[in-house]
XYZ file of C-alpha atoms in Angstrom:
629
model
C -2.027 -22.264 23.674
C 1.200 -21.677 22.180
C 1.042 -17.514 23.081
C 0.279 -19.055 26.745
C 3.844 -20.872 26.044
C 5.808 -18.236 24.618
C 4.213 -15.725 27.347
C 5.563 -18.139 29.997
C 8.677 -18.516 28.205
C 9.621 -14.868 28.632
C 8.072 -14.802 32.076
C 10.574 -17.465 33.085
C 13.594 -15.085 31.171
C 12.403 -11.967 33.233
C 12.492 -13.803 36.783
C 15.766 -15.474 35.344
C 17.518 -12.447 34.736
C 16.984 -10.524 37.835
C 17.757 -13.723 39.874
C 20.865 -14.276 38.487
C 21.768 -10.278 38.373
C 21.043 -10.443 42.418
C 22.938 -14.067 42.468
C 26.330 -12.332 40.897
C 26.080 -9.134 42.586
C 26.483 -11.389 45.627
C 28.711 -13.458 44.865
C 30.951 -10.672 42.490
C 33.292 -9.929 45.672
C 34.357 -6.297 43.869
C 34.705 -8.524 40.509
C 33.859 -5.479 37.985
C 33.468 -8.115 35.152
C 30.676 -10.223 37.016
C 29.205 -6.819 37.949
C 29.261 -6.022 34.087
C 27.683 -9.799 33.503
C 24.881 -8.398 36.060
C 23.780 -5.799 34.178
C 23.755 -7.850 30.854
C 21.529 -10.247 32.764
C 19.319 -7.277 34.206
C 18.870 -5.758 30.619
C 17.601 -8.861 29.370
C 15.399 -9.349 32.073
C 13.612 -5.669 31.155
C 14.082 -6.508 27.330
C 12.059 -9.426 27.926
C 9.459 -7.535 30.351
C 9.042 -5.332 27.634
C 7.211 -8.162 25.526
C 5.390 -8.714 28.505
C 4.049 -5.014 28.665
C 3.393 -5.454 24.776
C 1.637 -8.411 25.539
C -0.902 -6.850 28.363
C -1.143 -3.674 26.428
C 1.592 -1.265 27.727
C 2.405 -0.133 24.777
C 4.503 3.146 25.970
C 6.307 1.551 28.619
C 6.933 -1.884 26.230
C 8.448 0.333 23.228
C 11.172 2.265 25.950
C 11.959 -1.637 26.784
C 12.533 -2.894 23.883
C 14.367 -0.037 22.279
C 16.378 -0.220 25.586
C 18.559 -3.149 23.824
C 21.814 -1.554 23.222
C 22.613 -1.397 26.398
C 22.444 -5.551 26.473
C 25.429 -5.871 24.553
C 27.096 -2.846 26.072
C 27.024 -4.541 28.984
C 28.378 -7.355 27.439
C 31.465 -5.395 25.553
C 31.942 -4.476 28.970
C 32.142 -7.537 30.183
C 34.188 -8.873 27.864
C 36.963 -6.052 28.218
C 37.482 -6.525 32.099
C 37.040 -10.850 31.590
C 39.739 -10.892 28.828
C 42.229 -7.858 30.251
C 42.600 -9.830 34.114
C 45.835 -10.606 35.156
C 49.577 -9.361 34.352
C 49.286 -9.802 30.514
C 46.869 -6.385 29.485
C 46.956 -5.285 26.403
C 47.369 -1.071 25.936
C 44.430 -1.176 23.850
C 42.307 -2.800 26.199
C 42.991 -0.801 28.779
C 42.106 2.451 26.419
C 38.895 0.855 25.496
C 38.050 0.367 29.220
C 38.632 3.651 29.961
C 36.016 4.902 27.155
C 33.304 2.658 28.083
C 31.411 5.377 30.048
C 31.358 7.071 26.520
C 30.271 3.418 24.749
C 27.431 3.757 27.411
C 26.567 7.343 26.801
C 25.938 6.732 22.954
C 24.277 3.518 23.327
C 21.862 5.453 25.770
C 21.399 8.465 23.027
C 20.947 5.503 20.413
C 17.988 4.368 22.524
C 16.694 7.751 23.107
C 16.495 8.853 19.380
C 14.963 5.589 18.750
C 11.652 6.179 21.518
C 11.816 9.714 20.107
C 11.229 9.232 16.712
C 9.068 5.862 16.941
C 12.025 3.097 15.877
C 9.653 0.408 16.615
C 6.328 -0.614 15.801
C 3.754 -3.866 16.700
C 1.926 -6.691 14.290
C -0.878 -9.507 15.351
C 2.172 -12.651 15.344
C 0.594 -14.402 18.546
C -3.285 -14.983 18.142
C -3.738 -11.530 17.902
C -1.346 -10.297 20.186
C 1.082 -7.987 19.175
C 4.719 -8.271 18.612
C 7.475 -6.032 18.408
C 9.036 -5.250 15.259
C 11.526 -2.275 13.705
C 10.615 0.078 10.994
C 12.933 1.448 9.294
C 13.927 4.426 11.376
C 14.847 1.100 14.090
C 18.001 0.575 11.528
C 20.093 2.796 13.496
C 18.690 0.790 16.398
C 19.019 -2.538 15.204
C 22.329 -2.244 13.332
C 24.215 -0.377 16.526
C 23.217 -3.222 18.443
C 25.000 -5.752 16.015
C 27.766 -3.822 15.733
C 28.526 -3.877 19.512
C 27.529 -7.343 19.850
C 30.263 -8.384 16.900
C 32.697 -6.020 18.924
C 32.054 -7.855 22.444
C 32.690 -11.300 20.870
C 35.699 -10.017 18.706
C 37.240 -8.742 22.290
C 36.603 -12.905 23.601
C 38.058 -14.120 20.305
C 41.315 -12.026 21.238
C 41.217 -13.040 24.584
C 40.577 -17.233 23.658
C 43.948 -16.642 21.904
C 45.522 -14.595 24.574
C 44.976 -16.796 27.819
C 45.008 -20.131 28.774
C 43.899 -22.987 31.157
C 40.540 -21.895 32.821
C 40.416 -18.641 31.155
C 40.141 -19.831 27.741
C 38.103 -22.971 28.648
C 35.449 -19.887 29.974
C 35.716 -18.192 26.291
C 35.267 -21.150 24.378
C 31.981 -21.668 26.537
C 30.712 -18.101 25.689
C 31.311 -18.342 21.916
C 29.186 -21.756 22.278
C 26.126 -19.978 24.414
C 26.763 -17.108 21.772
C 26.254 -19.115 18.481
C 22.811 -20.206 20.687
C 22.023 -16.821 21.430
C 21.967 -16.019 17.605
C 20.368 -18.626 16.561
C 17.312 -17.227 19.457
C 17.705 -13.689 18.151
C 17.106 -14.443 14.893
C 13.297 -15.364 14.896
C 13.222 -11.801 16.915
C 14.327 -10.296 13.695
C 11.848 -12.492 11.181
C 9.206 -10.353 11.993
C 11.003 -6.958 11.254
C 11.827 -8.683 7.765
C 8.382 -9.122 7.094
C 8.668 -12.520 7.578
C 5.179 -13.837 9.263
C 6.707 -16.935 10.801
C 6.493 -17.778 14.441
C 9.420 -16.853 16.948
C 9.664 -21.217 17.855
C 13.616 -20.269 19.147
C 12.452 -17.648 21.719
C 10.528 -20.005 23.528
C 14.100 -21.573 24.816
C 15.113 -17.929 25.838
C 15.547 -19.000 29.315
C 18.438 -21.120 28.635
C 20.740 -18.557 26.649
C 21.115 -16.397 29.780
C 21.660 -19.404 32.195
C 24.396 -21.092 29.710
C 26.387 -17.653 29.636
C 26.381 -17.460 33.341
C 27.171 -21.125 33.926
C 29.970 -20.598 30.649
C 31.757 -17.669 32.559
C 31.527 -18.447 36.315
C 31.601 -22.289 36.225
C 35.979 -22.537 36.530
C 35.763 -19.379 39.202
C 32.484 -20.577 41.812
C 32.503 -24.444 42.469
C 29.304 -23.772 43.954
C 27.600 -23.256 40.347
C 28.878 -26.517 39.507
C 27.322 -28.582 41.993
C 23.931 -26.443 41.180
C 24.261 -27.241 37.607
C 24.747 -30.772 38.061
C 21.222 -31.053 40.167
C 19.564 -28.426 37.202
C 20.834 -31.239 34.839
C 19.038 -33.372 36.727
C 16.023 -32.239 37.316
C 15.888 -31.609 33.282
C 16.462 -35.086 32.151
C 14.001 -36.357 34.530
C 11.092 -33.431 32.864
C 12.244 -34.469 29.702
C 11.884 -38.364 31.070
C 8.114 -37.500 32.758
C 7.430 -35.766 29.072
C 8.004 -38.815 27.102
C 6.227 -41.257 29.270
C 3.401 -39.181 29.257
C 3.169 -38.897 25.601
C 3.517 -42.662 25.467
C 1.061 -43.126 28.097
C -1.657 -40.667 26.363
C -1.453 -42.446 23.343
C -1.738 -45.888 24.952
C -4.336 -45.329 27.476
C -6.942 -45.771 25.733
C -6.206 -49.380 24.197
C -5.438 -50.657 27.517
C -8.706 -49.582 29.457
C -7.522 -45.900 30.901
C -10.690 -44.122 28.788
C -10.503 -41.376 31.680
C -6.796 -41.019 31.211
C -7.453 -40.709 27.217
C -10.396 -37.723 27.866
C -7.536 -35.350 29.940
C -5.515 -32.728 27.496
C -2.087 -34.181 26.861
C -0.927 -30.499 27.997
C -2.628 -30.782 31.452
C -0.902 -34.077 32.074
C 2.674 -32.633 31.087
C 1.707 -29.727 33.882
C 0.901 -31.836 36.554
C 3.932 -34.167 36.164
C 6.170 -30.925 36.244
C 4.725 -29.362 38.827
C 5.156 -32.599 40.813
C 8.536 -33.139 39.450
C 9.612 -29.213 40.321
C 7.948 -30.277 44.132
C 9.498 -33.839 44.504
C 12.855 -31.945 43.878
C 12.526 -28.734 46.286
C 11.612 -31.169 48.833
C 14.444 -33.684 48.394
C 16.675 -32.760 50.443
C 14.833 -32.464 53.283
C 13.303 -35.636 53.119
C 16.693 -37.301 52.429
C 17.475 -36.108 55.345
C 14.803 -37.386 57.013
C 15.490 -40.579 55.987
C 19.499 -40.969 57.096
C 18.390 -39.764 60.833
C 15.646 -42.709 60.377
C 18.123 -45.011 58.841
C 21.221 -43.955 60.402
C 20.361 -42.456 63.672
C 22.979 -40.383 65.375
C 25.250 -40.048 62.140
C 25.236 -35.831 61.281
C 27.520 -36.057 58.335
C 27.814 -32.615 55.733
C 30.051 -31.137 53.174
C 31.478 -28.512 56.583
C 32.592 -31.362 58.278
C 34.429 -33.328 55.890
C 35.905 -30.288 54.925
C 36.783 -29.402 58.974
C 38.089 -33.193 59.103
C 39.879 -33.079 55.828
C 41.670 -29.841 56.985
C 42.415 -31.127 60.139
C 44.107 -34.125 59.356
C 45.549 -32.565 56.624
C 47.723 -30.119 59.259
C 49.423 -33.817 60.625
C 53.171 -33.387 59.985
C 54.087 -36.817 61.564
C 52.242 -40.398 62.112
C 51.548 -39.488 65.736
C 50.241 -36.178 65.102
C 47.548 -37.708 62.792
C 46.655 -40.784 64.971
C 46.460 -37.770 67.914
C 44.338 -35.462 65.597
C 41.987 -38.297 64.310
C 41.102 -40.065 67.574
C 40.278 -36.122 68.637
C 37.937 -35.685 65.666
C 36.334 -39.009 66.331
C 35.853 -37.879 69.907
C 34.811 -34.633 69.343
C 32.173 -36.465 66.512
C 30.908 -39.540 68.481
C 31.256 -38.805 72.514
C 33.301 -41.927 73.033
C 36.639 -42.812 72.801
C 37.937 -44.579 69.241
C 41.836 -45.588 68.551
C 43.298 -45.345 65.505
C 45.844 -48.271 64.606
C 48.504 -48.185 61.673
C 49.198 -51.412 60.394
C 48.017 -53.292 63.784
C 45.699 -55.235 65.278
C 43.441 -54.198 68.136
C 42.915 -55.111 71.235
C 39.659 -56.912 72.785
C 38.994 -53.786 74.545
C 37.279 -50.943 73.192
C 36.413 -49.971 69.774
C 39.177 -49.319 67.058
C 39.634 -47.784 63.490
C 42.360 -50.359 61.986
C 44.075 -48.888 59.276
C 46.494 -51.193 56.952
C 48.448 -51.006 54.203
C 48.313 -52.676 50.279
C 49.269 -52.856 47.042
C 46.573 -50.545 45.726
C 47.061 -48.242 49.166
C 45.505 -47.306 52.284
C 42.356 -48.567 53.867
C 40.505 -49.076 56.711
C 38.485 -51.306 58.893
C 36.735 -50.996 62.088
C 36.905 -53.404 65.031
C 34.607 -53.779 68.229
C 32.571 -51.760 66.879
C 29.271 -54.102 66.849
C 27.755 -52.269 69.705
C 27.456 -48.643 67.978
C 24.596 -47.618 66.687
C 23.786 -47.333 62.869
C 24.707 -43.686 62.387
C 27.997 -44.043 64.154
C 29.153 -47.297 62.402
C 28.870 -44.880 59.222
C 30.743 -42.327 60.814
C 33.187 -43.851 61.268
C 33.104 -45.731 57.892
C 33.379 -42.156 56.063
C 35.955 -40.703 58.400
C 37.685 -44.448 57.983
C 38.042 -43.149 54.063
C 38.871 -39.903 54.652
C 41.550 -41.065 57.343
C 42.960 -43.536 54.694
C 43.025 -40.631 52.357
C 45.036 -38.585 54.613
C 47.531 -41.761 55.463
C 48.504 -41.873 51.785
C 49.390 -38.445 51.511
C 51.278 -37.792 54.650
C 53.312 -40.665 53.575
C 54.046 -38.734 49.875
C 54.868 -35.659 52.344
C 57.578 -37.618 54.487
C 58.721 -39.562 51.901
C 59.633 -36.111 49.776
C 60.851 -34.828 52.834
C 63.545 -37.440 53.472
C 64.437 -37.827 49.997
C 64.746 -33.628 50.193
C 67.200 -34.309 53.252
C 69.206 -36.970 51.956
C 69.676 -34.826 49.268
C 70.982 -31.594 51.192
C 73.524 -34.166 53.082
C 74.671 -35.344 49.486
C 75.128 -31.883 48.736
C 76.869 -31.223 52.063
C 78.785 -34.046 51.772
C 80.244 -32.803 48.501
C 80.783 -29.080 50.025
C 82.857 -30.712 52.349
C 84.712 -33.049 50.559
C 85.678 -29.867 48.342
C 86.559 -28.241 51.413
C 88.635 -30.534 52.997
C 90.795 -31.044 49.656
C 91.463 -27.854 49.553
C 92.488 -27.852 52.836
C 94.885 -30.995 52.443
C 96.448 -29.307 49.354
C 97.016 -25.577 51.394
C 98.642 -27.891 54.624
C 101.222 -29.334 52.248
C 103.341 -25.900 51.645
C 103.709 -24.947 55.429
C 104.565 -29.053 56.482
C 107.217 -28.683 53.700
C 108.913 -25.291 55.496
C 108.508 -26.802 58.613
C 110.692 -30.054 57.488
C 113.255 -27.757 55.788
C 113.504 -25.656 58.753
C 114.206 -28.363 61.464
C 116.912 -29.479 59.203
C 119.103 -28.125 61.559
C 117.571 -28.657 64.747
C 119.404 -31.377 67.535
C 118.638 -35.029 66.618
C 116.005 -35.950 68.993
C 113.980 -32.825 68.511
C 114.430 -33.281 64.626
C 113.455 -36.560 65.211
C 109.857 -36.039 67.073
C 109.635 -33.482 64.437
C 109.840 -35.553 61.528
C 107.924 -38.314 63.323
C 104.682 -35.644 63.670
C 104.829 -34.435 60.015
C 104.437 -37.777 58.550
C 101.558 -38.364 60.995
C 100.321 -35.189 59.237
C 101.222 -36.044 56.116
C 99.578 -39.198 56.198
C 96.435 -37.290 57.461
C 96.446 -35.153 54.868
C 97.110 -37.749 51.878
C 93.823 -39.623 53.560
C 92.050 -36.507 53.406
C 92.582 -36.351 50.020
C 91.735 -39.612 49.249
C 88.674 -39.627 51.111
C 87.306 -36.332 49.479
C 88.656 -37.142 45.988
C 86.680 -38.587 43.356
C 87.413 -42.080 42.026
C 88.275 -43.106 38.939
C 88.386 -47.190 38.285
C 90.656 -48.546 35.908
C 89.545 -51.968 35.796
C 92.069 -54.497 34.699
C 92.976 -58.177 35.579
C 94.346 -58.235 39.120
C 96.018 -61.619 40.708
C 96.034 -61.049 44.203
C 98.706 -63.154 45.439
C 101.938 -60.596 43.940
C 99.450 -57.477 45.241
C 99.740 -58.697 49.168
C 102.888 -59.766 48.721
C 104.374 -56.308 47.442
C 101.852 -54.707 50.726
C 103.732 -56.553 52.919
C 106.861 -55.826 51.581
C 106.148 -52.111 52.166
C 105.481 -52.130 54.736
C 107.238 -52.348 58.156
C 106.685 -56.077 59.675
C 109.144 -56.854 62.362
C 107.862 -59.425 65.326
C 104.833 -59.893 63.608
C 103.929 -63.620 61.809
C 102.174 -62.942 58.468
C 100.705 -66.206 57.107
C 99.523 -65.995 53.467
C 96.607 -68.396 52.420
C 96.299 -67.076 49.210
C 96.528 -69.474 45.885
C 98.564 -68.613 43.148
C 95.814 -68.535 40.131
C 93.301 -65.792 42.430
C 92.885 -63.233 39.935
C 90.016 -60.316 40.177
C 88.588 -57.518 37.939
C 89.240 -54.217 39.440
C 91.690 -51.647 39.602
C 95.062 -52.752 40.949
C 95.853 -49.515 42.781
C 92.686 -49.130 44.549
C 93.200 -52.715 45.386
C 96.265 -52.046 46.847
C 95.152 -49.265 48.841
C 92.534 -51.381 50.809
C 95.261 -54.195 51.077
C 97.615 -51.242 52.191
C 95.002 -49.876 54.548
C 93.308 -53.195 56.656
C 97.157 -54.848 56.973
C 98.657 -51.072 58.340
C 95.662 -50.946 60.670
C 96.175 -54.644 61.644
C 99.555 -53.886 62.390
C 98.949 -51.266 64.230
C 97.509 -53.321 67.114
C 99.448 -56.601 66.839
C 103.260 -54.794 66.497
C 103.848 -54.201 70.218
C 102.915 -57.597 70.973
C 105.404 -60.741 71.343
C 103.177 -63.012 69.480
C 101.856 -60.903 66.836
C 99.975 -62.726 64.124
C 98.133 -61.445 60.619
C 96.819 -64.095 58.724
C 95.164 -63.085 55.128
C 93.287 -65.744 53.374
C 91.674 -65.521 50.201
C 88.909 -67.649 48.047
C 87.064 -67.192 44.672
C 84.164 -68.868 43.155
C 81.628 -67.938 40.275
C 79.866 -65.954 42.675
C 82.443 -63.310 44.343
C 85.919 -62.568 45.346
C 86.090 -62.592 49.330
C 88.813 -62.245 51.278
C 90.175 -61.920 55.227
C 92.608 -60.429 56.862
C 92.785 -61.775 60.347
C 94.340 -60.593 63.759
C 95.010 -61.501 67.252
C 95.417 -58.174 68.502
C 92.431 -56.778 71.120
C 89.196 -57.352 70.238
C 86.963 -54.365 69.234
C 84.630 -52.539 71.501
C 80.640 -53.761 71.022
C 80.345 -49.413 69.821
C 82.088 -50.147 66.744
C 80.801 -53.366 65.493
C 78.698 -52.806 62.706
C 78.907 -49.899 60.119
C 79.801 -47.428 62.931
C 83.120 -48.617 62.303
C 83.113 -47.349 58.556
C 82.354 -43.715 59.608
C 85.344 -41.328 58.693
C 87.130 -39.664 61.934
C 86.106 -42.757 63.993
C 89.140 -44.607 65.197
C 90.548 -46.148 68.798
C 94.219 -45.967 67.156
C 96.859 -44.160 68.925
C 97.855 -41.590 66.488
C 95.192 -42.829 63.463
C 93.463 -40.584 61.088
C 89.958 -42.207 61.302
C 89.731 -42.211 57.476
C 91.853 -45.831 56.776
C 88.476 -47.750 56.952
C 86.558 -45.302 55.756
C 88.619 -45.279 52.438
C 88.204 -48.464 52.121
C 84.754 -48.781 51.979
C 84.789 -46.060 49.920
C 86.899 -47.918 47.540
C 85.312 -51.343 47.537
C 81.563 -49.545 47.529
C 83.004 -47.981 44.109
C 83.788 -51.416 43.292
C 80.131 -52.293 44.141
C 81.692 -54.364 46.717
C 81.465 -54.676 50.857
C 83.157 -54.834 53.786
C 82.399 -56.085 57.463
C 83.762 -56.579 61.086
C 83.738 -60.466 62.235
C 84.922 -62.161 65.323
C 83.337 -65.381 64.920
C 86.291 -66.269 62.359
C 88.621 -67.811 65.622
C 90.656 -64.643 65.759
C 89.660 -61.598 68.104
C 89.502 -59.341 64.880
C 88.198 -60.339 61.273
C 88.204 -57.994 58.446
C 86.394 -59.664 55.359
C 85.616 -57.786 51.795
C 84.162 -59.131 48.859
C 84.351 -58.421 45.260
C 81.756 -59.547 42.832
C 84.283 -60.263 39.670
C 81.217 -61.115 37.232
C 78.605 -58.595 38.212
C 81.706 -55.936 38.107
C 83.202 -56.948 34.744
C 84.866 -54.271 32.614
C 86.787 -54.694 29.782
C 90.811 -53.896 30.640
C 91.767 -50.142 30.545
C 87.783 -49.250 30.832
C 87.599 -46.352 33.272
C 84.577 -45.693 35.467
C 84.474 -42.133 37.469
C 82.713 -42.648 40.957
């Protein structure tokens, strides 16, 4: 019985190692290391076969076999020289010892050749007669070139587990694992040589060293062997599973009635479980199969079409392009017509794939859909998910692309603010000559000329102001003394300026910014209401625990509905005869530094109402604190 085992054991090697030779020759792509991992695997399979022609008395043929083994961990030193020396880092050393594998090869093959010539190995009765193979002592060359490749292979892996990373070394720490189980297998091969009669229990689990070193290497390079491992896994714990209840059920049987149970080998019981095990799970698939059509009638669902709709959808740049591309797919899927709503409801009419939005993120729902059939109602279920899926990522995508684009117009914006101060600074000389030089000029043409360069002048000190940074020196600020030195400034002939302003109104800020809005919203004002015979600025001001607001009101010609809002705010934009289009613009500027706001009213009773606001607590710096904005 237990020769049957071990005979099947190495049976199950053999076919092991030439399937999974032909498996990575397939799947190698011109991969020289997996190629090298092939011929490891193919080695071991005629290693093993070897035992087999031992076993059915082939002696001749069984010795050249098993005296064959360098070559395994040639193959492996091989291996392990083209796994560890991938990518940009080689090593000069490596490369050297690549280069002299053909003369590794060469002297492993003469090491197997002096070893059939002069008889290296010999046989004893270990397995109910049958015989075993074992070295004598002209196999020490043999057996001790063997080991020292073997140590050399792994010592090549060691260098590379502390050369690499990610992947790569996850792969070597596997193989050292698989290795320390490979030696701990080889060892009852080497028992018998060391006249040590004991029977070779570890070689019976033969079959899994060569899987768990394929599995180790490819498993982070072929997803496929993944998703075979995990059924494998599966498929094991279940035999394991059927094992135990059978042993429970042998012992049992008998005290609970089963006498024909009890009479049938315990061995024969574990066989026919497998075998039906080994058949339920070849067969799976098909009958699951089976089943969904049964169940869910119409629905063909498969790893290539998720992956066709996942790609798809995944192309969508925009929300309509992925609505467009979605009810396609559906179409394409179903044969009849399904829209796709974002954050909607649907209609009565026709059948819809609702998708909203919450807290924890996409999802979706399907409506009108009560007269599909089975399969399609899961259809569209899955492609619902996968849909949702997509939603939440082309939202990351646009979202990174508009914070990318607000970004490059920050970074223009700055460009051009540098620009356009260096500008203002270079216009400066060549206004100055331009003064100097119509110093002599006849009054009225000195006159227009002086009357245009403080137009530009003005320009350009807004220019500057605009494109400058800002620097706050916050201090207390009463307000009343600030307007009233504005006014003063400035030039107010025919034009009624009415002060509602109390004595005590004091802010935080800094006074000269301040000023500069104050300057800005009463020259603009003016501007409109100076030609007129009943000009009229009011200002008005109030304060309270919450903010700082004030008005400046005037009766001049209402504004045009284009420029209500913040359209009015924009730099350049301006319906003043001979205005920069940066007054307002500073100012919001300013009062934004300020963390404060400005708007455009004309429900006040005037035709024009400019009102900012200050919030003196939220914005409260001790006096002489600067802040650069």
């Amino acid at each position: 019985m237990l020769s049957t085992v071990f005979e099947l054991s190495i049976w199950v090697t053999s076919v092991c190692g030439v399937l999974v030779a032909g498996w990575l020759i397939w799947r190698a792509d011109k991969q020289r290391d997996l190629m090298a991992l092939a011929g490891f695997a193919v080695m071991m399979a005629l290693w093993c076969f070897g035992h087999l022609a031992l076993f059915h008395e082939q002696h001749s043929i069984g010795m050249c076999l098993l005296l064959a083994n360098p070559l395994m961990p040639t193959f492996f030193l091989h291996f392990a020289v083209l796994f560890v020396n991938e990518g940009p880092a080689q090593r000069p050393w490596l490369n050297a010892l690549s280069r002299y594998m053909p003369c590794v090869y060469l002297t492993s093959v003469m090491v197997m050749i002096y070893s059939v010539w002069v008889g290296a190995g010999d046989t004893t009765p270990l397995l109910d007669g049958r015989p075993f193979f074992i070295f004598n002592q002209l196999g020490a060359i043999n057996l001790g070139y063997t080991v020292l490749v073997g140590i050399a292979g792994h010592g090549v892996l060691l260098l590379g587990w502390q050369q690499h990373s990610g992947n790569k070394r996850r792969s070597i720490l596997a193989m050292f694992g698989v290795g320390a189980w490979g030696l701990l297998l080889a060892t009852s091969f080497i028992f018998p040589s060391l006249g040590i009669n004991v029977f070779p229990y570890p070689m019976l689990l033969l079959p899994s060293y060569l899987l768990l070193l394929v599995y180790g290497v490819v498993r982070y390079q072929i997803l496929a062997v993944n998703r075979f491992a995990n059924r494998a896994l599966l498929v094991l714990v279940m035999m394991l599973v059927v094992l135990c209840v059978i042993a429970v059920l042998g012992t049992f049987s008998g005290r609970i009635g089963l006498v024909a149970l009890t009479n049938v080998p315990i061995w024969q019981l574990w066989l026919y479980s497998l075998v039906v095990l080994l058949i339920a799970a070849v067969v799976y698939p098909w009958v699951r199969q089976l089943s969904e059509r049964m169940v869910f009638p119409g629905a063909v669902l498969n790893e290539q079409i998720l992956e066709h709709w996942n790609r798809q959808l995944g192309q969508a740049k925009s929300w309509h392009d992925l609505v467009t591309e979605g009810e396609s797919l559906l179409l394409q899927q179903l044969r009849l017509p399904v829209s796709i709503c974002l954050s909607g409801h649907a209609k009565s009419d026709g059948h819809y794939l609702v998708l909203d939005k919450a807290e924890s993120g996409w999802f979706s729902h399907s409506e009108n859909s009560d007269d599909l059939s089975p399969g399609m109602r899961l259809t569209l279920e899955v492609f619902g998910s996968l849909f949702a899926t997509s939603c939440a990522a082309l939202e990351r995508s646009l979202a990174l692309a508009e914070t990318e684009r607000k970004r490059l117009d920050e970074q223009h914006l700055v460009e051009l603010g540098s620009l356009s101060a260096a500008m203002a600074h270079e216009l400066r000389n060549p206004l100055n000559i331009i003064s100097m030089a119509s110093y002599n000029a006849p009054a009225d043409t000195r006159r227009h000329i002086q009357e245009q360069l403080t137009r530009a002048d003005r320009l350009v000190s807004d220019m500057l102001v605009y494109s400058g940074k800002i620097t706050l020196q916050y201090q207390p600020v009463s307000i009343k003394p600030l307007v009233n030195s504005v006014i003063a400034s400035l030039n107010t002939e025919n034009v009624l300026m009415t002060l509602q302003l109390a004595d005590d109104v004091t802010v935080q800020a800094d006074p000269h910014r301040l000023q500069q809005v104050f300057i800005n919203l009463i020259d603009n004002a003016l501007a409109y209401v100076r030609n007129q015979t009943d000009g009229s600025i009011c200002i008005e001001a109030q304060t309270d625990a919450q903010s700082f607001i004030c008005r400046i009101h005037n009766n001049g010609p209402a504004l045009e509905a284009s420029l209500h809002g913040g359209e009015l705010f924009r730099p350049f934009v301006t319906k003043r005869s001979g205005g920069s289009g940066l007054g307002l613009a500073i100012v919001r500027r300013i009062l934004d530094a300020h963390s404060g706001q400005i708007a455009h009213r004309n429900d006040c009773g005037w035709p024009v109402t400019f009102e900012f606001s200050l919030p003196p607590n939220a914005v409260h710096q001790p006096s002489g604190e600067s802040i650069d904005v």
